[in-house]
């Protein structure tokens, strides 16, 4: 979370001890405690997403499996979250950060989560707590004074007979006190604490190859305070750094890239700001490491636009290029995001979990395909944030709702942690996407119609070759009758395409210019107007009429 506005005077030494980190809290954060009374009632049973809601929560393509109030997880407010899967039993666990400690939740039956136990904070309560996992141990930091890094052996969760229990840490690292985040490269066995009072707030490197005996390695402080980072063994497109260990740092006002391969001589290889920068908060690499998705926590507040994700091309790590941005449908503040396959899972405070398709990222194109709003009751701004000219309702511009999420369970569930409304266990359905692509056709207009409900949406593709009915706001339930009318200008003599999200689809291809019409039955979602006999010349106006049932 954002927690720095400026710096007071004073030197900031870069060594592992004695460094100075100047912090402040957003004034309205004091209102957090008063918001506890707004927590929503826990649903008694799992609720599918039907008609745009699940258990009273707005949703699209995501079911509610369970919600556990924070009072049932040891109390306090919520913050970060991570996960672990027991390599022996296959049981999936949520590791839930709280102001007063860390809760461990058994998700083997995701509709009936079991609170296994609590690891109390090492020192004091704090709104900030962060955790990551390496070799079946969780490493936990907090901004609480004198907290250090807790290490807990997760194998202990396997043998709890009568939950919940109170755990004790398995080891402790105390060279730093408070820290904002902990970053772990599981491939290298190094942890990077960031936002500590050491290393000028930069990378505080710890060898965790022996998890119960963590040891200090070195500092990287050339660019000062790092708010969050992702450190990886690099296999991306830049041949100069393949095989190196690289950290991608969110450094308040820049994306800062550091080569940390040689821990005795770590080097900064790039530092880039971007238009709209206010507070560079967090980001995540695509799996091919060719792009980086970055969120700025305060741009929505300062400039009044909707949630914005900045898209970086990393073909040259020495010169990363911000190639565009995605602006979401609501004005919520973004906080944390994680990439899994072709999707990014975003926790955007008061608008909840948002899932975007990133297959078009090379063209700076992202598409929202699912969401679950964990904070639907924001009818007024409880901490007084009301920016003029906001791109959506002013009450969405608040530091409430979801803090983070964990999407990496093999089961496909997603665990979402919130400030005050507890832990949500969600089940996305990412295959249910209505839309399609064409070849040989520059699209000019698409109409999506749910004939079961009577809802229509219109899309202006602007010459693109793909469309998304859901992205345009169409709502549907499985089995609804759907019609998609796709109009465009032929740019070749071959017109074909693919469909998604429909069962039993029928396709009619019409050359409006010549008046010829043919039926082009799809096979495996693919249709081919030309192969079906449609004569087309470049420049002809062509319409594709699709009818089917939402699957």
XYZ file of C-alpha atoms in Angstrom:
551
model
C 0.000 0.000 0.000
C 1.066 3.585 -0.595
C 2.824 4.971 2.432
C 5.321 7.616 1.328
C 4.647 11.182 0.334
C 7.929 12.904 0.884
C 11.199 12.783 2.754
C 12.413 14.787 5.698
C 15.991 15.962 5.946
C 18.767 13.649 6.959
C 21.252 11.270 5.398
C 20.225 7.818 4.283
C 23.259 5.497 4.600
C 23.257 2.443 2.352
C 24.698 -0.201 4.657
C 22.768 -3.100 6.177
C 22.317 -1.237 9.456
C 21.644 2.322 10.439
C 19.944 3.397 7.224
C 17.040 5.772 7.417
C 13.650 5.310 5.788
C 11.238 8.227 6.005
C 7.578 7.265 5.919
C 4.159 8.710 6.365
C 0.666 7.288 6.280
C -2.207 8.538 4.161
C -4.117 10.597 6.761
C -7.366 8.868 6.073
C -5.907 5.481 7.011
C -6.925 6.311 10.569
C -10.464 5.566 9.459
C -9.713 1.903 8.797
C -10.613 0.758 12.284
C -13.979 2.488 12.116
C -14.783 0.573 8.933
C -14.762 -2.832 10.637
C -18.456 -2.467 11.358
C -19.138 -2.430 7.605
C -18.001 -6.047 7.132
C -20.476 -8.071 5.094
C -22.303 -11.065 6.479
C -20.695 -14.413 5.718
C -22.659 -16.380 3.092
C -23.914 -19.692 4.461
C -23.281 -21.602 1.240
C -21.385 -21.277 -2.007
C -23.083 -19.057 -4.565
C -22.702 -19.317 -8.348
C -22.487 -16.124 -10.352
C -25.955 -15.897 -11.901
C -27.481 -12.791 -13.411
C -24.467 -10.712 -12.419
C -24.442 -11.495 -8.692
C -23.257 -14.202 -6.295
C -24.465 -13.958 -2.718
C -25.098 -10.253 -3.164
C -21.691 -9.531 -4.693
C -21.519 -8.193 -8.263
C -19.695 -10.684 -10.477
C -18.992 -11.876 -13.975
C -17.606 -15.351 -14.777
C -16.518 -15.923 -11.150
C -18.401 -17.999 -8.560
C -18.247 -17.454 -4.799
C -17.142 -20.638 -3.023
C -16.697 -19.241 0.484
C -16.130 -16.104 2.511
C -14.598 -16.232 5.982
C -14.828 -13.174 8.208
C -11.560 -11.871 9.633
C -12.906 -12.397 13.154
C -12.917 -16.130 12.389
C -9.252 -16.014 11.301
C -7.711 -14.597 14.463
C -9.056 -11.056 14.255
C -7.581 -7.764 13.158
C -7.664 -6.308 9.669
C -6.510 -8.060 6.523
C -3.622 -7.256 4.201
C -1.495 -9.431 1.902
C -1.946 -13.092 0.995
C 0.035 -15.959 -0.484
C -0.500 -19.695 -0.860
C 1.138 -23.074 -0.410
C 0.365 -26.589 -1.605
C 1.492 -29.460 0.612
C 3.776 -31.637 -1.563
C 2.848 -34.716 0.472
C -0.945 -34.474 0.646
C -1.706 -32.015 -2.162
C -3.713 -29.874 0.254
C -3.923 -26.218 -0.771
C -3.549 -23.546 1.918
C -4.118 -19.804 2.042
C -1.533 -17.823 3.997
C -3.531 -14.821 5.137
C -1.845 -11.645 6.333
C -3.529 -9.732 9.155
C -2.633 -6.706 11.211
C -1.941 -8.927 14.218
C -0.340 -11.962 12.612
C -0.645 -14.574 9.878
C -3.514 -17.062 9.524
C -3.252 -20.447 7.799
C -6.389 -21.786 6.106
C -6.928 -25.311 4.716
C -8.673 -25.131 1.320
C -8.933 -28.855 0.611
C -12.711 -28.278 0.598
C -12.832 -24.734 -0.810
C -16.515 -24.352 0.053
C -15.708 -25.077 3.698
C -12.302 -23.556 4.539
C -10.732 -24.594 7.833
C -8.801 -22.092 9.962
C -5.789 -24.185 10.992
C -3.989 -21.679 13.166
C -2.247 -18.366 13.719
C 1.352 -17.206 13.782
C 1.284 -14.008 15.876
C 3.211 -10.927 14.824
C 6.803 -10.924 16.066
C 6.491 -7.501 17.662
C 3.523 -5.173 17.174
C 0.401 -4.872 15.055
C 0.713 -3.171 11.684
C -1.520 -2.582 8.645
C 1.332 -3.933 6.495
C 2.387 -7.579 6.386
C 3.809 -9.521 3.444
C 4.814 -13.133 2.867
C 6.313 -15.438 0.254
C 7.105 -19.173 0.189
C 10.331 -21.053 -0.527
C 11.047 -24.763 0.024
C 7.907 -25.315 2.138
C 8.717 -22.405 4.441
C 6.964 -19.061 4.565
C 8.968 -15.873 5.086
C 7.000 -13.029 6.667
C 7.823 -9.341 7.091
C 5.869 -6.406 8.463
C 6.221 -2.683 8.911
C 5.803 -3.234 12.640
C 8.752 -1.877 14.574
C 11.525 -4.427 15.323
C 9.630 -7.174 13.496
C 12.381 -8.626 11.312
C 11.629 -11.652 9.124
C 9.743 -14.613 10.532
C 10.378 -18.060 9.078
C 7.760 -20.773 9.572
C 7.971 -24.414 8.502
C 4.716 -25.051 6.646
C 5.008 -28.802 7.141
C 3.651 -28.163 10.656
C 0.230 -27.497 9.117
C -0.071 -31.155 8.127
C -0.261 -32.501 11.671
C -2.737 -30.165 13.394
C -5.327 -32.446 15.002
C -7.563 -29.854 16.675
C -7.496 -26.546 14.833
C -7.094 -23.702 15.346
C -3.773 -23.591 17.179
C -1.181 -20.902 17.870
C 2.121 -21.505 16.093
C 5.618 -20.313 16.913
C 8.104 -19.178 14.295
C 10.677 -21.762 13.231
C 13.481 -19.224 12.750
C 13.983 -15.477 12.783
C 16.107 -12.982 10.847
C 16.664 -9.713 12.674
C 19.210 -7.642 10.729
C 16.363 -5.366 9.630
C 13.341 -4.394 11.712
C 10.354 -3.215 9.674
C 10.057 -4.035 5.981
C 7.347 -3.251 3.478
C 7.653 -6.361 1.298
C 9.550 -9.591 0.863
C 10.495 -10.789 -2.631
C 11.777 -14.320 -3.276
C 13.350 -15.820 -6.372
C 12.594 -19.490 -5.807
C 14.983 -20.468 -8.608
C 18.019 -18.879 -6.936
C 17.272 -19.252 -3.214
C 17.588 -15.531 -2.464
C 15.117 -13.258 -0.715
C 15.018 -9.507 -1.207
C 13.475 -7.450 1.572
C 12.385 -4.024 0.333
C 11.291 -0.882 2.116
C 13.406 -1.632 5.184
C 15.325 0.861 7.305
C 18.509 -0.586 5.812
C 20.018 -0.338 2.347
C 18.337 3.078 1.856
C 15.102 1.125 1.547
C 16.417 -0.742 -1.514
C 17.175 -4.436 -1.999
C 18.288 -6.106 1.254
C 19.558 -9.458 -0.018
C 19.246 -12.580 2.163
C 20.473 -16.086 1.368
C 17.589 -18.434 2.262
C 18.948 -21.565 0.574
C 18.904 -23.038 4.095
C 15.487 -21.726 5.141
C 16.072 -22.063 8.880
C 19.417 -20.262 8.691
C 18.883 -17.091 6.615
C 22.005 -14.969 6.228
C 22.669 -11.410 5.071
C 24.396 -11.082 1.685
C 24.506 -7.457 0.542
C 22.555 -4.287 -0.247
C 21.555 -2.591 -3.459
C 20.683 1.029 -2.726
C 21.655 3.027 -5.844
C 18.054 4.034 -6.582
C 16.910 4.328 -2.976
C 13.577 3.054 -1.761
C 11.964 0.054 -3.489
C 8.285 -0.474 -2.768
C 7.937 -3.886 -4.395
C 9.804 -6.052 -6.893
C 9.871 -9.288 -8.844
C 13.232 -11.061 -9.087
C 13.701 -13.876 -11.591
C 16.227 -15.997 -13.413
C 15.942 -14.238 -16.749
C 15.038 -16.137 -19.933
C 13.364 -13.297 -21.813
C 14.028 -11.822 -25.247
C 17.108 -9.700 -24.454
C 20.140 -11.931 -25.237
C 22.467 -9.671 -23.209
C 20.914 -10.829 -19.940
C 19.678 -14.351 -20.580
C 20.817 -16.589 -17.727
C 21.228 -13.633 -15.338
C 19.220 -12.948 -12.197
C 17.242 -9.744 -12.710
C 15.022 -7.709 -10.368
C 12.209 -5.546 -11.727
C 11.659 -2.907 -9.060
C 8.704 -0.600 -8.492
C 10.568 2.392 -7.087
C 7.849 4.965 -6.350
C 8.252 6.933 -9.594
C 10.128 4.559 -11.919
C 10.480 1.017 -13.159
C 14.052 0.246 -12.116
C 15.770 -2.893 -13.427
C 18.760 -4.334 -11.570
C 21.139 -7.161 -12.462
C 21.669 -8.995 -9.159
C 23.567 -11.979 -10.551
C 26.806 -10.987 -8.852
C 25.715 -10.208 -5.304
C 29.028 -8.465 -4.627
C 28.522 -6.112 -7.555
C 24.829 -5.666 -8.350
C 24.249 -3.137 -11.128
C 21.367 -0.943 -12.222
C 20.716 -1.435 -15.916
C 17.643 0.770 -16.416
C 15.558 3.402 -14.642
C 12.498 4.622 -16.539
C 9.614 6.864 -15.580
C 6.411 7.165 -17.617
C 3.613 9.648 -18.368
C 1.088 9.641 -15.530
C 3.552 8.471 -12.890
C 2.494 9.313 -9.335
C 3.347 6.290 -7.184
C 4.864 3.268 -8.934
C 3.526 0.519 -6.723
C 3.848 -3.049 -8.048
C 4.030 -5.086 -11.217
C 4.481 -8.547 -12.696
C 6.182 -10.118 -15.704
C 4.429 -12.107 -18.394
C 5.549 -15.729 -18.350
C 7.772 -15.233 -21.416
C 9.330 -12.214 -19.619
C 8.792 -10.104 -22.726
C 6.434 -7.633 -21.025
C 5.834 -6.121 -17.609
C 2.454 -4.990 -16.263
C 2.745 -2.146 -13.765
C 0.230 -0.479 -11.467
C 0.518 3.057 -10.120
C -1.387 3.372 -6.883
C -2.148 7.084 -6.976
C -2.684 7.985 -10.625
C -6.415 7.329 -10.373
C -6.685 9.720 -7.432
C -4.531 12.438 -8.947
C -5.839 12.399 -12.505
C -9.392 11.114 -12.090
C -9.257 8.330 -14.664
C -10.408 4.740 -14.203
C -8.106 1.935 -13.068
C -5.028 2.033 -15.289
C -2.420 -0.664 -16.005
C 0.836 0.367 -17.703
C 2.255 -2.027 -20.307
C 6.041 -2.280 -20.837
C 7.961 -3.889 -23.681
C 11.136 -5.528 -22.324
C 12.830 -6.495 -25.596
C 15.814 -4.393 -24.467
C 16.288 -4.419 -20.692
C 18.645 -1.446 -20.945
C 15.820 0.562 -22.487
C 12.370 -0.711 -21.495
C 9.540 1.036 -23.335
C 6.080 1.802 -21.986
C 4.043 0.937 -25.100
C 0.579 1.779 -23.825
C -1.908 1.306 -21.039
C -5.180 -0.433 -20.285
C -7.926 1.613 -18.634
C -10.548 -0.426 -16.816
C -14.323 0.059 -16.636
C -14.406 1.550 -13.104
C -12.463 4.111 -11.143
C -11.041 1.917 -8.388
C -7.414 2.245 -7.263
C -5.173 -0.636 -8.312
C -2.961 -2.402 -5.773
C -1.499 -5.821 -6.675
C -1.525 -8.025 -9.776
C -0.141 -11.427 -10.750
C 0.199 -13.133 -14.120
C -0.776 -16.753 -14.717
C -0.639 -17.983 -18.287
C -2.629 -15.698 -20.573
C -4.310 -13.833 -17.723
C -3.480 -11.212 -15.120
C -5.307 -11.304 -11.794
C -5.673 -7.801 -10.381
C -6.722 -6.764 -6.888
C -8.119 -3.290 -7.415
C -9.241 -2.172 -3.962
C -12.984 -1.340 -3.998
C -13.746 -2.994 -7.373
C -12.385 -6.353 -6.236
C -10.724 -9.079 -8.283
C -10.478 -8.254 -11.994
C -9.147 -10.832 -14.475
C -7.809 -9.658 -17.831
C -6.894 -11.582 -20.961
C -3.356 -10.523 -21.941
C -2.975 -12.389 -25.233
C -2.955 -9.047 -27.043
C -0.264 -7.522 -24.869
C 2.257 -7.123 -27.713
C -0.185 -4.633 -29.207
C -0.796 -3.016 -25.792
C -4.274 -4.582 -25.732
C -5.766 -6.162 -22.588
C -9.355 -7.301 -22.133
C -11.305 -7.805 -18.931
C -13.025 -11.187 -18.974
C -14.120 -11.701 -15.361
C -14.557 -9.851 -12.077
C -15.790 -10.293 -8.512
C -16.524 -7.163 -6.488
C -15.697 -7.912 -2.845
C -16.724 -4.441 -1.663
C -20.126 -3.640 -3.201
C -21.374 -1.527 -0.294
C -19.219 1.538 -1.017
C -22.141 3.943 -1.233
C -20.069 6.752 0.206
C -16.380 7.466 0.576
C -15.661 6.416 4.178
C -12.220 8.007 4.304
C -13.217 11.215 2.584
C -11.537 10.743 -0.787
C -13.652 12.505 -3.392
C -11.496 13.535 -6.361
C -13.092 15.975 -8.786
C -13.517 14.777 -12.342
C -13.058 11.092 -11.501
C -13.532 8.650 -14.369
C -16.211 6.837 -12.371
C -18.088 7.174 -9.077
C -15.985 9.069 -6.567
C -16.764 6.490 -3.900
C -14.754 3.925 -5.854
C -11.562 5.956 -5.253
C -10.916 4.576 -1.764
C -8.397 2.439 0.096
C -10.892 -0.322 0.921
C -11.830 -3.699 -0.486
C -9.227 -6.202 -1.681
C -5.555 -5.922 -0.786
C -4.262 -8.823 -2.868
C -4.987 -12.246 -4.308
C -3.268 -15.595 -4.907
C -4.163 -17.341 -8.215
C -1.537 -20.096 -8.396
C -3.460 -23.087 -7.013
C -3.558 -26.135 -9.288
C -7.280 -26.464 -8.544
C -7.950 -23.155 -10.307
C -9.444 -21.387 -7.288
C -8.323 -17.893 -6.306
C -7.929 -16.687 -2.723
C -8.615 -12.983 -2.201
C -7.828 -11.090 1.003
C -9.549 -7.872 2.011
C -9.124 -5.102 4.567
C -12.202 -5.833 6.662
C -14.459 -8.288 4.869
C -12.338 -11.373 5.332
C -11.025 -14.062 3.023
C -12.854 -14.877 -0.218
C -12.423 -18.176 -2.051
C -13.451 -17.756 -5.675
C -13.783 -19.971 -8.737
C -13.220 -18.223 -12.090
C -14.676 -19.614 -15.309
C -12.361 -18.171 -17.896
C -13.531 -20.303 -20.778
C -16.904 -18.569 -20.830
C -15.880 -15.646 -23.040
C -18.238 -14.480 -25.774
C -16.511 -13.026 -28.778
C -14.335 -13.920 -31.695
C -11.709 -12.997 -34.242
C -11.741 -12.586 -38.003
C -9.187 -12.698 -40.790
C -9.601 -10.818 -44.040
C -12.033 -8.345 -42.487
C -11.475 -4.911 -40.938
C -14.302 -4.714 -38.414
C -16.433 -1.564 -38.358
C -19.340 -2.506 -36.085
C -20.387 -5.419 -33.882
C -23.752 -5.864 -32.204
C -23.993 -8.376 -29.352
C -27.520 -9.364 -28.366
C -28.746 -11.581 -25.542
C -32.096 -12.534 -27.021
C -33.059 -14.318 -23.799
C -32.888 -11.075 -21.800
C -33.300 -8.497 -24.551
C -29.984 -6.774 -23.772
C -28.007 -5.290 -26.686
C -24.477 -3.889 -26.735
C -22.704 -2.123 -29.604
C -18.985 -2.263 -30.253
C -16.878 0.041 -32.423
C -13.815 -2.143 -33.157
C -12.112 0.636 -35.123
C -10.809 -1.692 -37.823
C -9.569 -4.371 -35.435
C -10.044 -8.057 -36.197
C -11.494 -9.217 -32.867
C -14.402 -8.440 -30.564
C -15.621 -9.261 -27.053
C -19.275 -9.080 -26.106
C -18.492 -9.335 -22.401
C -15.906 -6.593 -22.647
C -18.645 -4.397 -24.109
C -20.895 -5.057 -21.117
C -23.140 -7.889 -22.301
C -24.320 -10.126 -19.445
C -25.421 -13.721 -19.872
C -25.993 -16.997 -18.123
C -25.179 -20.427 -19.584
C -27.864 -21.452 -22.045
C -28.935 -17.906 -22.973
C -29.619 -17.330 -26.669
C -26.914 -15.098 -28.129
C -26.701 -13.308 -31.476
C -23.581 -11.524 -32.726
C -23.739 -9.375 -35.897
C -20.272 -8.550 -37.200
C -19.857 -5.921 -39.950
C -16.647 -4.977 -41.710
C -14.776 -4.241 -44.926
C -12.927 -7.081 -46.649
C -9.169 -6.566 -46.966
C -8.652 -9.768 -48.975
C -10.653 -12.354 -50.885
C -10.577 -14.780 -47.944
C -12.835 -14.119 -44.942
C -12.800 -16.507 -41.990
C -12.730 -16.422 -38.202
C -13.115 -18.123 -34.835
C -15.807 -17.972 -32.156
C -15.622 -18.466 -28.391
C -18.193 -19.010 -25.674
C -20.979 -20.412 -27.870
C -22.435 -23.887 -28.205
C -24.314 -25.038 -31.286
C -23.433 -21.910 -33.220
C -24.815 -21.208 -36.689
C -22.984 -18.736 -38.942
C -24.335 -16.906 -41.979
C -21.941 -14.895 -44.171
C -23.408 -12.059 -46.270
C -21.599 -9.995 -48.880
C -23.660 -6.819 -48.499
C -22.045 -5.320 -51.601
C -23.045 -8.170 -53.930
C -26.045 -9.490 -52.016
C -24.696 -13.085 -51.869
C -25.354 -15.059 -48.682
C -24.001 -18.472 -47.585
C -24.142 -20.675 -44.517
C -20.733 -21.399 -42.954
C -21.178 -24.009 -40.197
C -18.311 -23.664 -37.674
C -16.076 -26.595 -36.821
C -14.315 -26.438 -33.470
C -15.262 -22.774 -33.221
C -13.721 -21.900 -36.621
C -15.742 -20.718 -39.610
C -14.683 -19.954 -43.193
C -16.964 -17.801 -45.327
C -14.811 -18.150 -48.453
C -14.581 -21.942 -48.213
C -18.368 -22.001 -47.815
C -18.676 -20.319 -51.224
C -18.876 -16.601 -50.460
C -17.342 -14.510 -53.211
C -15.440 -11.544 -51.775
C -13.290 -8.773 -53.231
C -11.157 -6.374 -51.264
C -13.295 -3.435 -50.160
C -16.591 -5.345 -50.133
C -18.827 -4.845 -47.126
C -19.265 -8.201 -45.387
C -21.564 -9.170 -42.509
C -21.197 -12.297 -40.363
C -24.342 -13.246 -38.437
C -23.729 -15.642 -35.523
C -26.393 -17.358 -33.405
C -25.879 -19.853 -30.583
C -26.231 -20.670 -26.890
C -23.865 -19.289 -24.266
C -21.814 -22.154 -22.851
